[in-house]
CSV table of C-alpha atoms and ligand atoms in Angstrom, one decimal:
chain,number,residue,atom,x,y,z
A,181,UNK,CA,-42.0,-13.8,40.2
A,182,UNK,CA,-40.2,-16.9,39.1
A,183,UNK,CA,-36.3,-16.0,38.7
A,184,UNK,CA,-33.7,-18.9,37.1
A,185,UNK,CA,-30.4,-18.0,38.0
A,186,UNK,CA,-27.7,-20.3,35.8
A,187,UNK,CA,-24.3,-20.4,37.7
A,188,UNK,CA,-21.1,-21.8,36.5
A,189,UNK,CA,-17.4,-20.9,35.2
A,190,UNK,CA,-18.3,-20.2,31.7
A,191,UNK,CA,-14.6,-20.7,30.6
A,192,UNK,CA,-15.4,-20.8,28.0
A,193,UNK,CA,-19.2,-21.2,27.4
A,194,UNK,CA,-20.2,-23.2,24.7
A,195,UNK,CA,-23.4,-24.5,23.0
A,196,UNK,CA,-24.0,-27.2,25.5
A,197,UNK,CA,-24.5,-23.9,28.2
A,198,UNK,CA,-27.2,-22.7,25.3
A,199,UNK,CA,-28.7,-25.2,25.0
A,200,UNK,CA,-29.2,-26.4,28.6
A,201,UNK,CA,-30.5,-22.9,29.8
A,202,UNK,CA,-33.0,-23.1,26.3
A,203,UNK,CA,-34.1,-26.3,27.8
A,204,UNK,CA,-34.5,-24.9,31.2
A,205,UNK,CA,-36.6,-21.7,30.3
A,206,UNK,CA,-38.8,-23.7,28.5
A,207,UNK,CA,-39.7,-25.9,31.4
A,208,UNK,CA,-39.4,-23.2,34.3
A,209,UNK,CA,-40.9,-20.1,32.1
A,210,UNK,CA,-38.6,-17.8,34.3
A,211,UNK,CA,-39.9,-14.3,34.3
A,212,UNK,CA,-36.5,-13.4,34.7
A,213,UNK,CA,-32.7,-15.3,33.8
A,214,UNK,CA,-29.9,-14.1,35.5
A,215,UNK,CA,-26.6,-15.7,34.6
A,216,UNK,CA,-24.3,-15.9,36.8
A,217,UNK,CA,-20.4,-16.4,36.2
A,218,UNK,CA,-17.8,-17.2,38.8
A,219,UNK,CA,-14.9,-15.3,39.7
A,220,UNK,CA,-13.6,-18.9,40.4
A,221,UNK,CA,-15.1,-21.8,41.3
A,222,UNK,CA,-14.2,-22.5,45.2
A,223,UNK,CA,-12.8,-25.8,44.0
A,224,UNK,CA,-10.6,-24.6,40.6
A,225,UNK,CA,-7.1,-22.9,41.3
A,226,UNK,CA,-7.8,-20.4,38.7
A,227,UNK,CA,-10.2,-19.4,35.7
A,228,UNK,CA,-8.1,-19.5,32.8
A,229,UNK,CA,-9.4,-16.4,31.2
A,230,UNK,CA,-9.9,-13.4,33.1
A,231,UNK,CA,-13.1,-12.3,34.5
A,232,UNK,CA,-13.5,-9.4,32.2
A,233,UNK,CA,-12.9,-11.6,29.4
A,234,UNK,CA,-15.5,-13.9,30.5
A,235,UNK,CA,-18.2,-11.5,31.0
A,236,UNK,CA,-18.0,-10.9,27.1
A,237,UNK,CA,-17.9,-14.6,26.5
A,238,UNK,CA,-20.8,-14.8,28.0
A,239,UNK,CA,-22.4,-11.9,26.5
A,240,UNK,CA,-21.8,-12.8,22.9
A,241,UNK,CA,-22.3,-16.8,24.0
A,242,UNK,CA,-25.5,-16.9,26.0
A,243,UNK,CA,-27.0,-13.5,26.8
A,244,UNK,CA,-27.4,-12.1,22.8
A,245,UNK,CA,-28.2,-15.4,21.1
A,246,UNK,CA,-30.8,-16.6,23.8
A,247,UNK,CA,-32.4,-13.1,24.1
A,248,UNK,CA,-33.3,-13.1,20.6
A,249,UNK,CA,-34.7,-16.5,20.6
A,250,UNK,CA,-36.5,-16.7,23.8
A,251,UNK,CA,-37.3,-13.1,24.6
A,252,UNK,CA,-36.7,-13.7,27.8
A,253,UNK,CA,-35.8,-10.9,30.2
A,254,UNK,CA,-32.0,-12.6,30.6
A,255,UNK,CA,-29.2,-10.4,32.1
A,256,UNK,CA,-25.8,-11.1,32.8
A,257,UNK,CA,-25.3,-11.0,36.6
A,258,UNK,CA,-21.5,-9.9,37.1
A,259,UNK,CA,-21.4,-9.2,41.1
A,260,UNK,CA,-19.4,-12.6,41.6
A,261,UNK,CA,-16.7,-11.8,38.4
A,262,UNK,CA,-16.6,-8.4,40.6
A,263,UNK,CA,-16.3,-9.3,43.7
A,264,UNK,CA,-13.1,-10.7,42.7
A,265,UNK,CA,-12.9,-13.6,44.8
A,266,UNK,CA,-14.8,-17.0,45.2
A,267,UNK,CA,-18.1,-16.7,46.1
A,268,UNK,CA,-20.4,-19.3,47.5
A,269,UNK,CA,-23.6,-20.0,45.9
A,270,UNK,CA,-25.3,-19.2,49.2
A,271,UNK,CA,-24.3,-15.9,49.0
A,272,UNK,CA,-25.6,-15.4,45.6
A,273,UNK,CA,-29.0,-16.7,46.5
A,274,UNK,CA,-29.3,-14.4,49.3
A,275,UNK,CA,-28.4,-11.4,47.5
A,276,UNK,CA,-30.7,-12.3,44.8
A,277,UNK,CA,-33.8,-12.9,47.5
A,278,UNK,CA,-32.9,-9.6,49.4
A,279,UNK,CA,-33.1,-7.8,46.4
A,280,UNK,CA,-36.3,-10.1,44.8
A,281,UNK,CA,-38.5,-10.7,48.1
A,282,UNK,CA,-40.7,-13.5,47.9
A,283,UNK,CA,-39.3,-14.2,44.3
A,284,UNK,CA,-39.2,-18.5,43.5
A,285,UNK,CA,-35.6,-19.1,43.0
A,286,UNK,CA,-34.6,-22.0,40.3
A,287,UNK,CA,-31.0,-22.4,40.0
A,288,UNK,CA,-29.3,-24.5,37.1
A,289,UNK,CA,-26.1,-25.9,37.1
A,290,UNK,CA,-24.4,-28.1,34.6
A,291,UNK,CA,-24.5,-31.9,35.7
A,292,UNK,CA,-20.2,-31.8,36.4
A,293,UNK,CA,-21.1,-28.7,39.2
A,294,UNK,CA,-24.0,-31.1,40.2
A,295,UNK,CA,-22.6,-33.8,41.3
A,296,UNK,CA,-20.3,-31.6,43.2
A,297,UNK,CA,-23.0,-30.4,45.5
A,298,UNK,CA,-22.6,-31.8,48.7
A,299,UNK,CA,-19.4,-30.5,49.4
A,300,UNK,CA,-21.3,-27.0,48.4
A,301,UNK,CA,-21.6,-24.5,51.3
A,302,UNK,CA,-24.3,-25.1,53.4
A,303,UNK,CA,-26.0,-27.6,51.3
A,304,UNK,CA,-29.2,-28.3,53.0
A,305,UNK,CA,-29.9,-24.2,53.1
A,306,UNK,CA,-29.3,-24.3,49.6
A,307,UNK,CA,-31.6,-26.8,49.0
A,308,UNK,CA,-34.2,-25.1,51.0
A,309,UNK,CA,-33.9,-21.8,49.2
A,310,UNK,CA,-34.4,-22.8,45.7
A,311,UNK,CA,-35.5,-25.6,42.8
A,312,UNK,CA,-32.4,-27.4,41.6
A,313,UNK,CA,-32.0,-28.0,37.7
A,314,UNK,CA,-29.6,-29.9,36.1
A,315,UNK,CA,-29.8,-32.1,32.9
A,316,UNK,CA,-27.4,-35.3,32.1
A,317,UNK,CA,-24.6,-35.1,30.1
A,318,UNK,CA,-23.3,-38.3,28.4
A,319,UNK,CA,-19.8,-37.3,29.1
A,320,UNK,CA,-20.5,-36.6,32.8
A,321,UNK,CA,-19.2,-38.8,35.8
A,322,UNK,CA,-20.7,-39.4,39.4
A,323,UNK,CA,-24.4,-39.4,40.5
A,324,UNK,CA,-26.8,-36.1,40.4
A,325,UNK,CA,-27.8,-35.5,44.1
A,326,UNK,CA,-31.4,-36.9,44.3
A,327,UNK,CA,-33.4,-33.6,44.6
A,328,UNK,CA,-31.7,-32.3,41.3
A,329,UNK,CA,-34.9,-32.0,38.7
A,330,UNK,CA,-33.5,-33.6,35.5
A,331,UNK,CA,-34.3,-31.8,32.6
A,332,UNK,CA,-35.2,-34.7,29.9
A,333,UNK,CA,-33.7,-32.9,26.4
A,334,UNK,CA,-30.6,-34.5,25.8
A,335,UNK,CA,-27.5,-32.4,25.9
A,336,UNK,CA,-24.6,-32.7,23.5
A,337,UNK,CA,-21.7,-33.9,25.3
A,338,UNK,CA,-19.5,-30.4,25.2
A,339,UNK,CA,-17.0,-29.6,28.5
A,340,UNK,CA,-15.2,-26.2,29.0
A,341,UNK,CA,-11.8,-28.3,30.0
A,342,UNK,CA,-12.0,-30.2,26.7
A,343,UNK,CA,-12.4,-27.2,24.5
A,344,UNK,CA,-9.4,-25.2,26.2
A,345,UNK,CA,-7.2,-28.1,25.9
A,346,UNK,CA,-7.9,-28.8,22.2
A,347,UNK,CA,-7.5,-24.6,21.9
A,348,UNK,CA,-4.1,-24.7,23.8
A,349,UNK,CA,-3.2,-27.9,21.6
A,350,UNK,CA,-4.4,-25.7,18.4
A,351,UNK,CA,-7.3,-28.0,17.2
A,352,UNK,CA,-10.4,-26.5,15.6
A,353,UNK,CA,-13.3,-26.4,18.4
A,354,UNK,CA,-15.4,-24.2,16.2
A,355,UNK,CA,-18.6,-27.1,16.0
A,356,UNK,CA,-18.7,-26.3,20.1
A,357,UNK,CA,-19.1,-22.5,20.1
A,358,UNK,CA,-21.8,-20.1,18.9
A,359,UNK,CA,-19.7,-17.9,15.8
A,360,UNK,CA,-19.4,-14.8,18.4
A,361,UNK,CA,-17.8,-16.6,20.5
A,362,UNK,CA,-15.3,-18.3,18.7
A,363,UNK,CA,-14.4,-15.1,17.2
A,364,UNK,CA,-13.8,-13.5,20.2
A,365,UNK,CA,-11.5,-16.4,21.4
A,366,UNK,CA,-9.6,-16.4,18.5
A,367,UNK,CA,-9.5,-12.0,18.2
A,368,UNK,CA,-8.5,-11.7,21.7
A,369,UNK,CA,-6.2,-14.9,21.4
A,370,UNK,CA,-7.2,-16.4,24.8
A,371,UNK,CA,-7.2,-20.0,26.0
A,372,UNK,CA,-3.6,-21.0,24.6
A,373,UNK,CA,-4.1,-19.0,21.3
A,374,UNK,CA,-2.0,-16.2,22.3
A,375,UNK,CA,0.6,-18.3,23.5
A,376,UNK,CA,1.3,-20.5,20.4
A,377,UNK,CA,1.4,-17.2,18.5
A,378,UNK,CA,3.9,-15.9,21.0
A,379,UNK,CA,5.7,-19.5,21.3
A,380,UNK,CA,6.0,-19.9,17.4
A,381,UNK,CA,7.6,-16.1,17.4
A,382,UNK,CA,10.6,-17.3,19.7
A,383,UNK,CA,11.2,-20.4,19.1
A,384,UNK,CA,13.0,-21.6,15.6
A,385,UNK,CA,11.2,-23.6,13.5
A,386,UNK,CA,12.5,-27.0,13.8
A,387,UNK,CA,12.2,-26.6,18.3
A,388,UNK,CA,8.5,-25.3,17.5
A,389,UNK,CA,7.5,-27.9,15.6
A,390,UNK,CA,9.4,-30.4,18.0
A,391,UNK,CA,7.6,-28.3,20.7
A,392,UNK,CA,4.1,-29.4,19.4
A,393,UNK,CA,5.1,-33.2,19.4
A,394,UNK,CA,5.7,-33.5,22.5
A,395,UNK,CA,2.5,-31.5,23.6
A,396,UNK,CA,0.6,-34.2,21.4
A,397,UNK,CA,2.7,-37.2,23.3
A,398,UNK,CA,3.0,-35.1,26.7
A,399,UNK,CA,-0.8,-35.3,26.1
A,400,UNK,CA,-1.8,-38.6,25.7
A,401,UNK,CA,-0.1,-40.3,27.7
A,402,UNK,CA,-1.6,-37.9,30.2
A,403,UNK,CA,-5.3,-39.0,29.2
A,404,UNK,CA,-3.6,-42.8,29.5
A,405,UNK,CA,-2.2,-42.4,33.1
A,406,UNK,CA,-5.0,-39.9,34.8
A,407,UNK,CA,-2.4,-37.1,34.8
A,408,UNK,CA,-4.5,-33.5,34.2
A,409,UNK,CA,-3.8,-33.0,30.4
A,410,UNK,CA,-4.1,-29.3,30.2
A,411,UNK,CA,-1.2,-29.5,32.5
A,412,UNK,CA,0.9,-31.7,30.6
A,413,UNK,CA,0.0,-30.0,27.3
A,414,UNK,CA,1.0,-26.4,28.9
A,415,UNK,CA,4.5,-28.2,30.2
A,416,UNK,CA,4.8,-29.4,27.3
A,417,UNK,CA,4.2,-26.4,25.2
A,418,UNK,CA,6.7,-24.2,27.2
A,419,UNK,CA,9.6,-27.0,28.3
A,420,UNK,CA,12.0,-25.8,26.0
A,421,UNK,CA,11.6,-21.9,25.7
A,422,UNK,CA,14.9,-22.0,27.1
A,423,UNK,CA,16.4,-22.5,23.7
A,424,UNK,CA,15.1,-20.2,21.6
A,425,UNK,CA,18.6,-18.4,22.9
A,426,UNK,CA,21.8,-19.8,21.7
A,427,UNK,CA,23.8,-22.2,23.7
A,428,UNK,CA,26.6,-20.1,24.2
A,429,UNK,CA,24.5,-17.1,25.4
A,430,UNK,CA,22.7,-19.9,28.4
A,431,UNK,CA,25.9,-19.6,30.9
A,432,UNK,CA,25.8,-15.9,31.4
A,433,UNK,CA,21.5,-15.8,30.9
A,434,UNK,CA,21.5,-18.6,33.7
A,435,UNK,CA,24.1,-17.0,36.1
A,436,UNK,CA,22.1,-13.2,35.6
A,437,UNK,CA,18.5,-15.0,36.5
A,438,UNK,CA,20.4,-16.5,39.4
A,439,UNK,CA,18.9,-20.0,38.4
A,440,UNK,CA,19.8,-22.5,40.9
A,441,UNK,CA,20.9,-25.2,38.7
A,442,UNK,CA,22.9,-28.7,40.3
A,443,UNK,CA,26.7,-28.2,40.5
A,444,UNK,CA,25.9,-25.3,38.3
A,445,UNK,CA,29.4,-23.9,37.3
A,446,UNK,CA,30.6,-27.5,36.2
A,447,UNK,CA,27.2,-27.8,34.3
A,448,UNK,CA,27.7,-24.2,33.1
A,449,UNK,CA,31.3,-25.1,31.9
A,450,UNK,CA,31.0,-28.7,30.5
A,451,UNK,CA,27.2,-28.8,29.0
A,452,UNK,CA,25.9,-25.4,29.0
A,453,UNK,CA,22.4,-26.9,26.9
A,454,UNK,CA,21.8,-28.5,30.4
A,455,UNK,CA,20.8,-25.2,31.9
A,456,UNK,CA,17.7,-24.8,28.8
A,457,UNK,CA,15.3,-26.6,31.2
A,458,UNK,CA,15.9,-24.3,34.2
A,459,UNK,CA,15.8,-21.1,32.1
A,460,UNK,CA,12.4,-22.9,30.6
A,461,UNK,CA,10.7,-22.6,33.7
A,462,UNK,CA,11.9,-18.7,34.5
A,463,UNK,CA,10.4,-17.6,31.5
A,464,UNK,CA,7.6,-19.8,31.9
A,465,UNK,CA,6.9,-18.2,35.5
A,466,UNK,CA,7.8,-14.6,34.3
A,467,UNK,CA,6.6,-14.0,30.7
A,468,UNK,CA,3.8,-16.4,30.6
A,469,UNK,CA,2.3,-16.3,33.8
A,470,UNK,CA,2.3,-19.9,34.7
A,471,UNK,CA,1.9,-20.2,38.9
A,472,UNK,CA,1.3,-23.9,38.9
A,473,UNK,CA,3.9,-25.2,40.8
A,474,UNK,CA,3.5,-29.2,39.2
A,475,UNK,CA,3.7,-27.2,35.5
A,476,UNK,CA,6.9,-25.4,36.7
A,477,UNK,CA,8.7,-28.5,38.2
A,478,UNK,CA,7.7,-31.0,35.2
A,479,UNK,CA,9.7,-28.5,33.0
A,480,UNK,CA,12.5,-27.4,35.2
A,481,UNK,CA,12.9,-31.9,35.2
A,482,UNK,CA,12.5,-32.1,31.6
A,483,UNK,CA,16.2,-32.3,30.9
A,484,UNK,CA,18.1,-33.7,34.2
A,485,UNK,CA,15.0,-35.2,35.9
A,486,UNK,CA,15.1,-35.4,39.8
A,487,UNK,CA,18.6,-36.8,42.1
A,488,UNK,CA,16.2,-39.7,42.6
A,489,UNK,CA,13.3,-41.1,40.4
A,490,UNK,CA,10.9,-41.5,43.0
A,491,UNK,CA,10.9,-37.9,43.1
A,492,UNK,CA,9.5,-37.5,39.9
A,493,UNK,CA,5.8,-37.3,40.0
A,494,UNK,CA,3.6,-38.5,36.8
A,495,UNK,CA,3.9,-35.4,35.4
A,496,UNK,CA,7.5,-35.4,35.5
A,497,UNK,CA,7.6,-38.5,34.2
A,498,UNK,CA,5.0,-37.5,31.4
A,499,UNK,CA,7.1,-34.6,30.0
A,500,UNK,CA,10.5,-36.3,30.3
A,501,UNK,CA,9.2,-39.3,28.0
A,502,UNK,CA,7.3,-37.2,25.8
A,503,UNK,CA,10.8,-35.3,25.4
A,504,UNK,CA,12.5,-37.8,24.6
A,505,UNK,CA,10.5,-40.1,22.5
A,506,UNK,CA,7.9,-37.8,20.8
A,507,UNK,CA,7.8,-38.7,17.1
A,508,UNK,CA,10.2,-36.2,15.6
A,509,UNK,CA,13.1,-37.9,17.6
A,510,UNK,CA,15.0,-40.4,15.2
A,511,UNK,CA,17.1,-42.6,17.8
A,512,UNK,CA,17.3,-46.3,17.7
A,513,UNK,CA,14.6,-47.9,19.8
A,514,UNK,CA,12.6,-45.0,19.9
A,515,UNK,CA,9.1,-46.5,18.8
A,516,UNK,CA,9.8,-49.3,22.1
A,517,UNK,CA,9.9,-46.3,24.3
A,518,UNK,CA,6.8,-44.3,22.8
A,519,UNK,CA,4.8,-47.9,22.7
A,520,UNK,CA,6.1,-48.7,26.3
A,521,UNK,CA,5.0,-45.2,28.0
A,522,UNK,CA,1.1,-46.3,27.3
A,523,UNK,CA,2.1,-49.9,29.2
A,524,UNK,CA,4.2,-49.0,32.2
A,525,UNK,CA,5.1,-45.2,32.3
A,526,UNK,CA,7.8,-45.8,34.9
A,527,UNK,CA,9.6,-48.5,32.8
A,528,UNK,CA,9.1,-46.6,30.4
A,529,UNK,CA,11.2,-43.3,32.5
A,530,UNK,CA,13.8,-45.8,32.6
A,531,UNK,CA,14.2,-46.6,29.5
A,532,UNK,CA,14.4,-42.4,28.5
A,533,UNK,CA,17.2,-42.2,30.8
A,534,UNK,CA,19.0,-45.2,29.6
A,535,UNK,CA,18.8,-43.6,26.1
A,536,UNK,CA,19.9,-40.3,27.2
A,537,UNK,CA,23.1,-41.4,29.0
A,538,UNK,CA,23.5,-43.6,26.2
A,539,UNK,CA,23.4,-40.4,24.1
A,540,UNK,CA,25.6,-38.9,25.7
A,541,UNK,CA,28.1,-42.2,26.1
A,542,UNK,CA,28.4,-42.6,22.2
A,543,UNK,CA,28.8,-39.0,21.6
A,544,UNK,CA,31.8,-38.3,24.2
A,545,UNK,CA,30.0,-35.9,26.0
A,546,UNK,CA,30.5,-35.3,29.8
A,547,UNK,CA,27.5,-37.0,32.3
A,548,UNK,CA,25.8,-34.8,34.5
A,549,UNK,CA,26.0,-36.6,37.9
A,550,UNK,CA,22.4,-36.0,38.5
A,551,UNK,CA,22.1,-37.8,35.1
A,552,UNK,CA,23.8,-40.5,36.9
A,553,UNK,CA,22.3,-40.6,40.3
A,554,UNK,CA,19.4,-40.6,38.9
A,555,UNK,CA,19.9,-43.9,36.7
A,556,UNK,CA,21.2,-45.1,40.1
A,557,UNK,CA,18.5,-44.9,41.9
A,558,UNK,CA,16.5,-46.9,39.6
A,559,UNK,CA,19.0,-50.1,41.1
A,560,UNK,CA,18.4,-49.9,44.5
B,818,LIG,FE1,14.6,-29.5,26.3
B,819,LIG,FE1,12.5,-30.8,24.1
C-alpha cells in the first residue's frame, strides 16, 4: 500500500498545488492521496484564512478537480486544521503509519517548504520514514535538500504569498486559481477582499482612493527595500481609518479609547487631525483583527513618526513616505521624494519630514514637538 501525503498551508491553493500533486501521482501511482493542510506552519505567525475556510479551499481547489481526473482515492486529511495548533510533520507521519502499518509513505512538499527542511523536526527520522517529493519552481530560492526526488514536469511559477498580496491590493489573480476556488475567495470575501469592501464603506471617497495609492507606493518600495509587502500593503490599507470620522469628533473619540498619544491634550487642542494615526491603529487592532505588532506601529507612525528617526524601522519609514509622496499628493517636489525612496529610503524619510514641517510652516499651523525632535535627530 503506497500512500502520498501532500502537506502544506494551502492559503490559498492554486493551480501550481494541482498540478504538482498531478505530476506526483503520475510518477508515485499512490493507492491512496491524503492532503494534508496546516493549522499553521511552525515557521508562519498565522494562516491568513481560517482553517475552516481552508479546508473548503482545498476541497473545491485540489480534492474535486483532481478526483475527477485521476480517479485517485484522494481525501482531504483535516487532523492538523483540527488539532488547532502547529503540528510537526513527524507527527503526521506517525499517525498516518499507526493507522497504515507497513504502508510506503511519499510525502510532497512544494520546493519553498523544501528547502526549509533541515530546520524541520527531527529531520533525519523524517527522512527515514518516507520518500521525499518535491518539483522546482522557477520562482523558488535556496537549494532542495539532496535526498528530495525532483519531479521533472515543470511547474508554473504560482506562490500563495503573491496571490494574497495582489487579492489584498485588489488585482485580478483569477489565471492562478481553479474557477471554484476563486469563487469561493471572492463569495466569502477572504484574503483582503472583505476588507477593501469594508474599508471603501467607511472611508470617503477621495481618503479611499488616496488609501489605495499609498498601498501601491507602500508596496513597492517594500519589494525595493526587502521589507515584507503584504505587511506594508495591509499598513498601508488601514493607516488612515482614523479619518473616516470628522476632525472635530477625534478629541473626544481619542480621549474615550484612552489612546496614549504624545503631549496629548496640547495635540488634542492645537492639531486634533494629529490623533487620526493613533485612532488608525485602534481600529485596526479592534475591528480588523490585525495582531502584528510591526503593522500596528508603522501606522500608529504614519503621521508623527518616532521622537527619534532611528527608531523607525523600514516599515515605518515605508508607510511614512508612501503617505506622504504617493501619487495623489500634489506638493512641490513631490516626484524627487517618490524617485528618491527607490535610491536611499532614509534620505528619502528625511526629505518627507522636511516637507511636512514645511507644510505646516507655510500654512501657520502649530508643530508638533515630536514633529520637531524628530527632524532633530536627523542633525546629530
Ligand atoms: Fe494619515
Ligand atoms: Fe494618509
Amino acid at each position: 500500500m503506497k500512500i502520498l501525503l501532500f502537506g502544506g498551508a494551502f492559503d490559498p491553493p492554486h493551480k501550481a498545488h494541482v498540478a504538482l500533486l498531478r505530476a506526483a501521482a503520475r510518477t508515485i501511482k499512490p493507492d491512496r492521496v491524503l492532503v494534508v493542510p496546516a493549522w499553521r506552519s511552525p515557521f508562519k505567525a498565522a494562516a491568513h484564512a481560517a482553517a475552516a475556510e481552508r479546508a473548503g479551499l482545498v476541497r473545491a481547489g485540489i480534492i474535486k478537480p483532481l478526483r475527477r481526473l485521476l480517479g485517485l482515492r484522494l481525501s482531504l486529511d483535516a487532523s492538523e486544521l483540527r488539532s488547532r495548533r502547529a503540528v510537526y510533520t513527524i507527527e503526521t507521519l506517525e499517525r498516518v503509519k499507526k493507522l497504515q502499518p507497513g504502508a510506503e509513505l511519499h510525502v510532497l512538499v512544494g520546493s519553498d517548504n523544501a528547502t526549509s527542511f533541515d530546520s524541520w523536526k527531527s529531520p533525519s527520522r523524517l527522512r527515514r520514514e518516507a520518500s521525499w517529493w518535491t518539483a522546482r519552481r522557477p520562482g523558488a530560492a535556496g537549494p532542495i535538500p539532496h535526498f528530495f526526488k525532483i519531479l521533472p514536469e515543470k511547474m508554473p511559477d504560482i506562490a500563495s504569498t503573491d496571490i494574497r498580496l495582489r487579492l489584498l491590493l485588489g488585482e485580478d489573480v483569477s489565471r492562478w486559481l481553479t474557477p471554484d476556488v476563486a469563487v469561493r475567495i471572492r463569495r466569502e470575501g477572504l484574503y483582503g477582499i472583505r476588507l477593501r469592501r469594508r474599508l471603501r464603506g467607511l472611508l470617503p471617497a477621495p481618503r479611499f482612493r488616496h488609501t489605495l495609492a499609498v498601498a501601491d507606493l507602500a508596496r513597492r518600495l517594500a519589494r525595493r527595500w526587502g521589507i515584507d509587502e503584504e505587511k506594508a500593503a495591509l499598513a498601508a490599507l488601514l493607516h488612515d481609518l482614523g479619518r473616516a470620522v470628522p476632525a472635530a469628533r477625534l478629541p473626544g473619540l481619542t480621549r474615550r479609547l484612552r489612546l496614549k498619544i504624545p503631549r496629548s491634550a496640547e495635540t488634542l487642542r492645537r492639531s486634533p487631525l494629529l490623533a487620526h494615526s493613533y485612532v488608525s491603529e485602534h481600529w485596526a487592532r479592534e475591528r480588523f483583527g490585525v495582531d502584528d505588532p510591526a503593522v500596528l506601529r508603522a501606522i500608529r507612525r504614519h503621521t508623527l513618526g518616532a521622537p527619534a528617526a532611528a527608531e523607525m524601522s523600514s516599515l515605518d519609514k515605508a508607510l511614512y513616505i508612501a503617505d506622504s509622496a504617493s501619487t495623489d499628493r500634489r506638493y512641490r517636489g513631490v516626484e524627487a521624494v517618490r524617485e528618491l525612496a527607490f535610491r536611499d529610503l532614509d534620505e528619502a524619510f528625511k526629505s518627507s519630514v522636511a516637507a511636512k514641517l514645511r507644510h505646516a510652516l507655510i500654512n501657520g499651523e502649530w508643530l508638533h514637538p515630536q514633529g520637531l525632535a524628530l527632524w532633530n535627530s536627523f542633525r546629530r
